[in-house]
Coordinates of C-alpha atoms and ligand atoms in Angstrom, one line a residue:
M1 CA 151.4 204.7 52.8
F2 CA 150.3 207.9 54.5
L3 CA 152.1 207.1 57.7
K4 CA 155.5 206.5 56.1
T5 CA 155.2 209.8 54.1
V6 CA 154.6 211.7 57.3
I7 CA 157.6 210.1 59.0
A8 CA 159.7 210.9 56.0
V9 CA 158.7 214.5 56.1
E10 CA 159.4 214.7 59.8
F11 CA 162.8 213.2 59.2
L12 CA 163.5 215.8 56.5
A13 CA 162.2 218.5 58.7
S14 CA 164.5 217.5 61.6
S15 CA 167.6 216.9 59.5
V16 CA 167.4 219.5 56.8
F17 CA 165.5 222.3 58.2
A18 CA 167.0 222.8 61.6
T19 CA 165.0 225.7 62.8
P20 CA 162.6 224.9 65.7
A21 CA 159.7 226.7 64.1
L22 CA 159.8 224.6 61.0
R23 CA 160.4 221.5 62.9
H24 CA 157.3 222.2 65.0
R25 CA 155.3 223.0 61.9
F26 CA 156.0 219.6 60.3
K27 CA 156.0 217.6 63.4
R28 CA 153.4 214.9 63.9
Q29 CA 152.1 214.7 67.4
S30 CA 154.6 212.3 68.7
D31 CA 154.1 209.5 71.3
S32 CA 156.4 211.3 73.7
D33 CA 154.2 214.5 73.7
V34 CA 151.1 212.5 74.6
D35 CA 153.1 210.3 77.0
S36 CA 154.3 213.3 79.0
F37 CA 150.8 214.8 79.1
I38 CA 149.4 211.5 80.4
A39 CA 152.2 211.3 83.0
S40 CA 151.3 214.7 84.4
E41 CA 147.5 214.6 83.9
G42 CA 146.9 211.1 85.1
P43 CA 147.5 211.8 88.7
I44 CA 145.5 215.0 88.5
A45 CA 142.5 213.2 87.0
Y46 CA 142.7 210.5 89.7
K47 CA 142.8 213.1 92.4
G48 CA 140.0 215.0 90.7
V49 CA 137.7 212.0 90.8
L50 CA 138.4 211.3 94.5
S51 CA 138.0 214.9 95.4
N52 CA 134.4 214.8 94.3
I53 CA 133.4 211.8 96.4
G54 CA 131.9 212.3 99.9
S55 CA 132.3 212.5 102.6
A56 CA 136.1 213.2 102.6
G57 CA 136.5 214.8 99.1
A58 CA 137.5 218.4 99.1
G59 CA 135.0 219.2 96.4
A60 CA 132.2 217.2 98.0
S61 CA 131.7 218.9 101.3
G62 CA 128.3 217.9 102.7
A63 CA 128.0 214.8 100.5
S64 CA 127.3 211.5 102.3
A65 CA 129.9 208.8 102.3
G66 CA 130.3 207.2 98.9
I67 CA 128.2 209.8 97.1
V68 CA 129.8 211.2 93.9
V69 CA 129.0 214.9 93.1
A70 CA 128.9 215.6 89.4
S71 CA 131.0 218.8 89.9
P72 CA 131.7 221.1 92.8
S73 CA 130.0 223.8 90.8
K74 CA 127.0 225.2 92.6
T75 CA 126.0 228.0 90.2
D76 CA 125.8 228.4 86.4
P77 CA 125.6 225.5 86.2
D78 CA 124.6 223.9 89.5
Y79 CA 125.9 220.4 89.4
F80 CA 126.2 219.8 93.1
Y81 CA 124.0 216.7 93.0
T82 CA 124.6 213.1 92.6
W83 CA 123.6 211.3 89.3
T84 CA 123.2 207.6 89.2
R85 CA 124.8 207.4 85.7
D86 CA 127.9 209.6 86.5
S87 CA 128.4 207.8 89.8
A88 CA 128.3 204.3 88.2
L89 CA 130.6 205.3 85.3
T90 CA 133.0 206.9 87.8
F91 CA 133.1 203.9 90.1
T92 CA 133.4 201.5 87.1
A93 CA 136.7 203.3 86.4
L94 CA 137.8 203.0 90.1
I95 CA 136.7 199.3 90.3
E96 CA 138.9 198.5 87.3
R97 CA 141.8 200.2 89.0
L98 CA 141.2 198.2 92.1
I99 CA 141.2 195.0 90.1
A100 CA 144.5 196.2 88.5
G101 CA 146.0 196.4 92.0
D102 CA 145.1 199.8 93.5
T103 CA 143.7 198.4 96.8
T104 CA 143.6 201.8 98.5
L105 CA 140.3 202.4 96.5
E106 CA 138.4 199.5 98.1
P107 CA 136.9 201.3 101.1
T108 CA 135.7 204.1 98.9
I109 CA 134.1 201.5 96.5
Q110 CA 132.4 199.8 99.4
S111 CA 131.0 203.1 100.7
Y112 CA 129.6 203.7 97.2
I113 CA 127.8 200.4 97.3
T114 CA 126.5 201.1 100.8
A115 CA 125.1 204.4 99.6
Q116 CA 123.5 202.9 96.5
A117 CA 121.8 200.2 98.6
A118 CA 120.2 203.0 100.7
L119 CA 119.4 205.2 97.7
Q120 CA 117.4 202.4 96.1
S121 CA 114.7 202.7 98.8
V122 CA 114.5 206.5 98.7
S123 CA 111.1 207.4 97.3
N124 CA 111.4 210.1 94.6
P125 CA 109.5 211.8 91.8
S126 CA 110.1 208.8 89.5
G127 CA 108.4 206.5 92.0
D128 CA 109.6 204.1 94.7
L129 CA 111.0 200.6 95.1
S130 CA 107.7 198.7 95.4
N131 CA 107.4 198.3 91.6
G132 CA 110.9 199.4 90.8
L133 CA 110.0 202.8 89.2
G134 CA 112.0 204.8 91.7
L135 CA 115.3 203.1 90.5
A136 CA 115.3 205.2 87.4
E137 CA 115.4 208.6 89.1
P138 CA 118.4 210.3 87.5
K139 CA 119.6 212.4 90.4
F140 CA 119.5 213.0 94.1
N141 CA 120.6 215.7 96.6
V142 CA 124.1 215.0 97.9
D143 CA 122.7 214.1 101.4
M144 CA 120.7 211.3 99.6
S145 CA 117.4 213.0 99.9
P146 CA 115.2 213.1 96.8
F147 CA 115.5 215.9 94.3
T148 CA 111.9 217.1 93.8
E149 CA 112.0 219.8 91.2
A150 CA 111.1 219.2 87.5
W151 CA 113.6 217.1 85.6
G152 CA 114.0 214.9 82.6
R153 CA 112.9 211.6 84.2
P154 CA 113.0 208.7 84.2
Q155 CA 116.4 207.9 82.9
R156 CA 116.5 204.1 82.4
D157 CA 120.3 203.7 81.9
G158 CA 120.9 204.3 85.6
P159 CA 119.9 200.9 87.0
A160 CA 121.8 199.1 84.2
L161 CA 125.0 201.1 84.7
R162 CA 124.9 200.6 88.5
A163 CA 124.2 196.9 88.1
S164 CA 127.3 196.5 85.8
A165 CA 129.5 198.5 88.2
L166 CA 128.5 196.4 91.2
I167 CA 128.7 193.1 89.3
T168 CA 132.3 193.9 88.3
Y169 CA 133.2 194.4 91.9
G170 CA 131.2 191.4 92.9
N171 CA 133.1 189.2 90.5
Y172 CA 136.3 190.5 92.0
L173 CA 135.1 189.5 95.5
I174 CA 134.2 186.0 94.2
A175 CA 137.7 185.7 92.7
K176 CA 139.1 186.8 96.1
D177 CA 137.2 184.0 97.8
K178 CA 134.7 186.4 99.3
K179 CA 131.5 185.1 97.7
D180 CA 129.6 185.5 100.9
L181 CA 130.2 189.3 100.8
A182 CA 129.1 189.4 97.2
L183 CA 125.9 187.5 98.1
S184 CA 125.1 189.5 101.2
N185 CA 126.1 193.1 100.1
I186 CA 125.9 193.2 96.3
W187 CA 123.4 190.7 95.0
P188 CA 120.4 192.4 96.8
V189 CA 121.2 195.7 95.1
V190 CA 122.0 194.2 91.7
R191 CA 118.9 192.0 91.8
N192 CA 116.6 195.1 92.0
D193 CA 118.4 196.8 89.1
L194 CA 118.2 193.8 86.9
A195 CA 114.6 193.4 87.6
Y196 CA 114.0 197.0 86.7
V197 CA 115.8 196.5 83.3
A198 CA 113.9 193.4 82.5
Q199 CA 110.6 195.1 83.3
Y200 CA 111.0 198.5 81.7
W201 CA 113.5 198.3 78.9
N202 CA 110.8 198.6 76.2
Q203 CA 109.5 202.0 77.4
T204 CA 110.8 205.4 76.4
G205 CA 112.8 207.6 78.8
F206 CA 115.2 210.5 78.7
D207 CA 118.6 210.1 77.1
L208 CA 121.9 210.4 78.9
W209 CA 122.0 214.1 78.1
E210 CA 118.7 214.5 79.8
E211 CA 117.1 216.3 76.9
V212 CA 115.0 214.1 74.7
Q213 CA 112.4 211.5 75.5
G214 CA 112.5 208.4 73.3
S215 CA 114.7 205.4 72.9
S216 CA 118.5 206.0 73.5
F217 CA 121.1 203.8 72.0
F218 CA 123.3 204.3 75.1
T219 CA 120.5 203.2 77.4
I220 CA 119.6 200.1 75.4
A221 CA 123.2 199.0 75.0
A222 CA 123.8 199.4 78.7
Q223 CA 120.7 197.4 79.5
H224 CA 121.6 194.5 77.3
K225 CA 125.1 194.3 78.8
S226 CA 123.7 194.4 82.3
L227 CA 121.3 191.5 81.8
V228 CA 124.0 189.3 80.2
Q229 CA 126.4 190.1 82.9
G230 CA 123.7 189.7 85.6
D231 CA 122.6 186.3 84.5
A232 CA 126.2 184.9 84.9
F233 CA 126.7 186.8 88.2
A234 CA 123.5 185.2 89.6
T235 CA 124.6 181.8 88.5
A236 CA 128.1 182.3 90.1
L237 CA 126.3 183.1 93.4
G238 CA 124.0 180.1 93.2
Q239 CA 121.1 182.5 92.5
S240 CA 119.0 183.1 89.5
C241 CA 118.1 186.2 87.6
E242 CA 114.4 185.8 87.0
N243 CA 114.1 187.5 83.6
C244 CA 117.7 188.1 82.4
A245 CA 117.8 185.3 79.9
S246 CA 114.4 185.9 78.4
Q247 CA 114.8 189.7 78.0
A248 CA 118.4 190.1 77.0
P249 CA 118.1 188.7 73.4
Q250 CA 115.1 191.0 72.8
I251 CA 117.0 194.0 74.0
L252 CA 119.8 193.1 71.6
C253 CA 117.2 192.7 68.9
F254 CA 115.9 196.2 69.5
L255 CA 119.5 197.6 69.6
Q256 CA 119.9 196.6 65.9
S257 CA 117.2 199.1 64.9
F258 CA 119.5 202.1 65.8
W259 CA 121.8 201.1 62.9
N260 CA 120.7 202.7 59.6
G261 CA 123.3 201.0 57.4
E262 CA 125.8 203.8 57.7
A263 CA 125.7 205.1 61.3
I264 CA 124.1 204.7 64.7
I265 CA 121.0 206.9 65.1
S266 CA 121.4 207.6 68.8
N267 CA 117.8 208.6 69.6
L268 CA 114.7 206.9 68.1
G269 CA 111.3 208.4 68.5
T270 CA 112.6 211.9 68.6
S271 CA 113.1 214.5 65.9
G272 CA 115.1 217.5 64.9
R273 CA 118.6 216.0 64.9
T274 CA 120.6 213.9 62.5
G275 CA 121.1 211.3 65.3
L276 CA 124.9 211.4 65.1
D277 CA 125.8 211.8 68.7
A278 CA 128.7 210.9 71.1
N279 CA 125.9 208.9 72.8
S280 CA 127.0 206.1 70.5
L281 CA 130.8 206.4 71.1
L282 CA 130.1 206.3 74.9
A283 CA 127.9 203.2 74.4
N284 CA 130.6 201.5 72.3
I285 CA 133.3 201.9 75.0
L286 CA 130.8 200.9 77.7
T287 CA 130.0 197.6 76.0
F288 CA 133.6 196.9 74.9
D289 CA 134.4 193.3 75.8
P290 CA 138.1 192.5 75.5
A291 CA 137.3 188.9 74.9
A292 CA 134.9 189.6 72.0
P293 CA 135.7 189.6 68.3
C294 CA 134.8 192.6 66.1
D295 CA 131.1 191.8 66.5
D296 CA 128.6 194.1 64.7
A297 CA 125.6 192.8 66.8
T298 CA 127.0 194.4 70.0
F299 CA 128.8 197.2 68.1
Q300 CA 132.2 196.2 69.5
P301 CA 134.8 199.0 69.1
C302 CA 136.7 197.1 66.3
S303 CA 133.4 196.3 64.5
S304 CA 132.8 197.8 61.1
R305 CA 129.7 199.5 62.4
A306 CA 131.5 201.2 65.3
L307 CA 134.3 202.4 63.1
A308 CA 132.0 203.7 60.3
N309 CA 129.9 205.5 63.0
H310 CA 133.1 206.9 64.6
K311 CA 133.9 208.6 61.3
K312 CA 130.4 209.9 60.9
V313 CA 130.2 211.3 64.4
V314 CA 133.7 212.8 64.3
D315 CA 133.2 214.3 60.9
S316 CA 129.9 215.9 62.1
F317 CA 131.9 218.2 64.4
R318 CA 134.6 219.3 61.9
S319 CA 132.8 222.2 60.4
V320 CA 130.7 223.3 63.5
Y321 CA 133.6 224.3 65.8
G322 CA 136.1 227.0 64.9
I323 CA 138.9 225.1 66.7
N324 CA 138.4 222.2 64.3
S325 CA 138.9 224.4 61.2
A326 CA 142.4 222.9 60.4
N327 CA 141.4 219.3 61.3
A328 CA 140.4 217.7 58.1
A329 CA 139.1 214.1 57.8
G330 CA 141.7 211.7 59.1
S331 CA 143.1 214.0 61.7
A332 CA 141.6 214.1 65.2
A333 CA 139.1 216.8 66.1
A334 CA 137.4 218.3 69.2
I335 CA 134.2 216.3 69.9
G336 CA 131.0 217.5 71.6
R337 CA 127.7 215.8 72.3
Y338 CA 126.0 216.3 68.9
A339 CA 126.4 219.0 66.3
E340 CA 123.0 220.7 67.0
D341 CA 123.8 221.2 70.7
V342 CA 123.3 224.7 72.2
Y343 CA 123.6 223.8 75.9
Q344 CA 126.0 226.2 77.6
G345 CA 127.0 227.4 74.1
G346 CA 127.1 223.9 72.6
N347 CA 130.8 223.3 72.8
P348 CA 133.2 220.4 72.6
W349 CA 133.3 218.2 75.7
Y350 CA 136.5 216.6 77.2
L351 CA 134.7 213.3 77.9
C352 CA 133.3 213.1 74.4
T353 CA 136.7 213.8 72.8
L354 CA 138.3 211.2 75.1
A355 CA 135.6 208.7 74.2
A356 CA 136.6 209.0 70.6
A357 CA 140.2 208.1 71.6
E358 CA 139.2 205.3 73.9
L359 CA 137.1 203.6 71.3
L360 CA 140.1 203.3 69.0
Y361 CA 142.4 202.1 71.8
D362 CA 139.8 199.4 72.5
A363 CA 139.7 198.4 68.8
L364 CA 143.5 198.2 68.7
Y365 CA 143.4 195.8 71.7
Q366 CA 140.9 193.6 69.9
W367 CA 142.9 193.5 66.7
D368 CA 146.0 192.6 68.6
T369 CA 144.2 189.9 70.6
T370 CA 142.5 188.3 67.6
G371 CA 145.6 188.8 65.5
T372 CA 143.7 190.2 62.5
L373 CA 142.2 193.3 61.2
A374 CA 139.4 193.1 58.6
I375 CA 138.2 196.0 56.4
D376 CA 134.9 195.7 54.6
E377 CA 132.8 198.1 52.6
T378 CA 131.2 199.5 55.7
S379 CA 134.5 200.4 57.5
L380 CA 136.5 201.3 54.4
P381 CA 135.8 205.0 54.5
F382 CA 137.1 205.1 58.1
F383 CA 140.4 203.5 57.1
K384 CA 140.7 205.4 53.9
D385 CA 140.8 208.7 55.8
L386 CA 143.9 207.3 57.7
D387 CA 145.5 205.6 54.8
S388 CA 144.5 206.4 51.2
T389 CA 145.8 203.0 50.0
A390 CA 143.6 201.1 52.5
A391 CA 141.5 198.4 50.8
V392 CA 138.9 195.8 51.6
G393 CA 140.6 192.7 53.0
T394 CA 141.6 190.7 56.0
Y395 CA 145.1 191.4 57.3
S396 CA 146.9 189.2 59.7
A397 CA 149.1 190.6 62.4
N398 CA 152.3 189.7 60.6
S399 CA 151.4 191.6 57.5
T400 CA 152.8 195.1 56.6
E401 CA 149.2 196.3 56.1
Y402 CA 148.3 195.4 59.6
T403 CA 151.4 197.1 61.0
S404 CA 150.8 200.3 59.1
L405 CA 147.0 200.4 59.6
T406 CA 147.2 199.9 63.3
A407 CA 150.0 202.4 63.6
A408 CA 147.8 204.9 61.8
V409 CA 144.8 204.2 64.1
K410 CA 147.1 204.6 67.1
T411 CA 148.3 208.0 65.8
Y412 CA 144.7 209.0 65.1
A413 CA 143.6 208.0 68.6
D414 CA 146.5 209.8 70.3
G415 CA 145.4 212.9 68.3
F416 CA 142.2 213.1 70.3
V417 CA 144.2 213.0 73.5
A418 CA 146.4 215.7 72.1
I419 CA 143.4 217.9 71.5
V420 CA 142.4 217.5 75.1
Q421 CA 146.0 218.3 76.0
K422 CA 145.9 221.4 73.9
Y423 CA 142.8 222.7 75.6
T424 CA 143.6 221.7 79.2
P425 CA 144.7 224.6 81.4
T426 CA 148.1 224.5 83.0
D427 CA 146.7 223.4 86.3
G428 CA 145.3 220.3 84.6
S429 CA 141.7 220.8 85.7
L430 CA 139.1 219.4 83.4
A431 CA 135.8 221.3 83.2
E432 CA 132.8 219.9 81.2
Q433 CA 133.3 221.8 78.0
F434 CA 135.9 223.9 76.1
G435 CA 135.1 226.8 73.8
R436 CA 134.2 225.9 70.3
D437 CA 136.1 228.8 68.9
D438 CA 138.9 229.5 71.5
G439 CA 139.2 226.2 73.4
A440 CA 138.9 227.9 76.8
P441 CA 137.4 225.7 79.6
L442 CA 133.6 226.3 80.0
S443 CA 130.6 225.2 82.0
A444 CA 131.0 223.1 85.2
V445 CA 134.5 223.0 86.7
D446 CA 136.2 219.8 87.8
L447 CA 133.6 217.6 86.2
T448 CA 133.9 214.1 87.8
W449 CA 133.0 212.4 84.6
S450 CA 135.7 214.3 82.6
Y451 CA 138.3 213.0 85.0
A452 CA 136.9 209.5 85.0
S453 CA 136.9 209.5 81.2
F454 CA 140.6 210.5 81.2
L455 CA 141.4 207.6 83.5
T456 CA 139.7 205.0 81.3
A457 CA 141.1 206.4 78.1
I458 CA 144.7 206.3 79.3
D459 CA 144.2 202.9 80.9
R460 CA 143.0 201.5 77.5
R461 CA 145.9 203.2 75.8
G462 CA 148.2 201.4 78.1
G463 CA 146.6 198.1 77.4
A464 CA 144.6 197.8 80.7
V465 CA 141.1 196.5 79.9
P466 CA 138.0 195.7 81.9
P467 CA 137.0 192.1 82.6
S468 CA 134.9 190.4 79.9
W469 CA 131.1 190.9 80.5
G470 CA 130.3 187.8 78.5
E471 CA 129.6 189.2 75.1
S472 CA 130.3 185.9 73.4
G473 CA 127.4 184.3 75.3
G474 CA 125.0 187.1 74.6
N475 CA 125.5 188.2 71.0
Q476 CA 122.9 186.1 69.2
V477 CA 120.3 188.3 67.6
P478 CA 116.8 186.7 67.5
T479 CA 115.4 186.4 64.0
S480 CA 112.4 188.5 64.9
C481 CA 112.1 191.1 67.5
S482 CA 109.4 191.4 70.1
G483 CA 108.8 194.1 72.7
G484 CA 107.4 193.5 76.1
S485 CA 108.1 193.4 79.7
A486 CA 108.7 190.9 82.4
A487 CA 107.4 192.0 85.7
G488 CA 109.9 191.5 88.5
S489 CA 110.0 191.7 92.3
Y490 CA 111.8 194.2 94.4
A491 CA 113.1 194.2 97.9
T492 CA 114.8 196.7 100.2
P493 CA 118.4 195.7 100.4
P494 CA 119.4 194.7 104.0
A495 CA 121.8 196.9 106.0
I496 CA 125.3 196.4 104.7
A497 CA 128.5 195.7 106.8
W498 CA 131.8 195.2 105.1
Ligands
NAG1 C1 151.1 185.2 58.7 O1 150.2 184.6 59.6 C2 149.3 183.7 58.9 C3 148.2 183.3 59.8 O2 148.8 182.9 61.1 C4 150.1 182.6 58.2 O3 149.2 181.8 57.5 C5 151.1 183.2 57.3 O4 151.9 182.2 56.7 C6 152.0 184.3 58.0 N1 152.8 184.9 57.0 C7 154.1 185.3 57.2 C8 154.7 186.0 56.1 O5 154.7 185.0 58.2
NAG2 C1 109.8 197.8 72.0 O1 110.4 196.8 71.3 C2 109.9 196.6 70.0 C3 110.6 195.3 69.4 O2 111.9 195.5 69.3 C4 110.2 197.8 69.2 O3 109.7 197.7 67.9 C5 109.7 199.1 69.9 O4 110.1 200.2 69.2 C6 110.2 199.1 71.3 N1 109.7 200.3 71.9 C7 110.4 201.0 72.9 C8 109.7 202.2 73.4 O5 111.4 200.5 73.4

């Protein structure tokens, strides 16, 4: 098998050819290289996230308490605003770390929730809270006043991502015997966001890159997860989510239409792109459920669909970036948003490259948990790139095939982290992008989401996973899809005290 061959060459290289240059040339990226990068970069990423959160963060001067700035960069590009999406994803990473034992994060998490409760009632160009429309405003000024210039709005992933972040913390409170706090401080905010999703999921909006108006796979996947999670959260609090149970299956039904048989077409109702987009990788890691099997319906990371799509998306970047010229299929590559991208030069992004790694770490977790790895015709091309002898079949954890296939996937995943390592400057700072031909950091400096994506990728590599969101109770696709909307009610969250 491919892996054994490489080890043999490496062994030859180290024993027969003793010169360092040759050893380097033949050397596979070893675990220890990635391990030492993670050991140094992990604390930098953690600090990088906290530095961009108001009011104490060094990079967030002027931001209200609990407000995440996307980047301290104020010119070319000006990212000194707070985005609902970036904030929710960043706090999801921090909430997972709290659950894993980092209790120092709890006051910051609580100030995020206090800030979001207040932001929900800030009228803005998308609308206000009376009919929910204002909840999908993508960004605000860092003092929580509305941003009134032209923008790609609405962005309907925001309410869903925020609901999921808050529910994860709410479930932690319930587990800590603090149900009253979850009910008084979290439910009123979550309730509005869930009502928004149930009412507006079947309308078009701007994608997570804020560029195209249509239906975005990332948005629809986030919305489905939030309603499944929200229904159970409501029940745990003795409440009910008015329209969660009726709308979630229909959102899942619509989600299926992004799959074209070979890949995920990330944006529907738009034109001019292939549809291969890191949108899908980010969606797959967002809806990863560690308790789920390799389910195609929800595009779990170990599903055949997610792996086939991973290959298509990664391959789409091999020929477009100069720095990928030596990275043939089967070896990791620098990943951007989508191949046709021209924004700020259209370069690879750290967070997209890390998402490609994280998806594979998630898949490894699921194979190890279920004790089996299955290859079918859909996923075969993905596996063949890593091991030319790979064949359709079901391999149990005690088989040699399982051992070598999972080792090859782990090596492949680590390769994406090694790419990030290669193009991270010596001070460890992570910008938004790195040059397509020279790998030099570009666009916004110290991007909060870049740092957060590093934290979640290395947490998954280390086997730390988020709590289940209940995929097993929400993975039944209706036999026929119907669109629609369930009108909800909205209420200003009461003042919060922790
Ligand atoms: C491997 O595991 C499977 C399923 O648990 C079992 O049926 C089989 O006997 C095992 N094979 C070996 C060689 O241990
Ligand atoms: C609404 O849902 C229906 C049924 O899944 C689907 O055909 C339609 O494309 C959806 N439209 C939007 C904008 O979500």
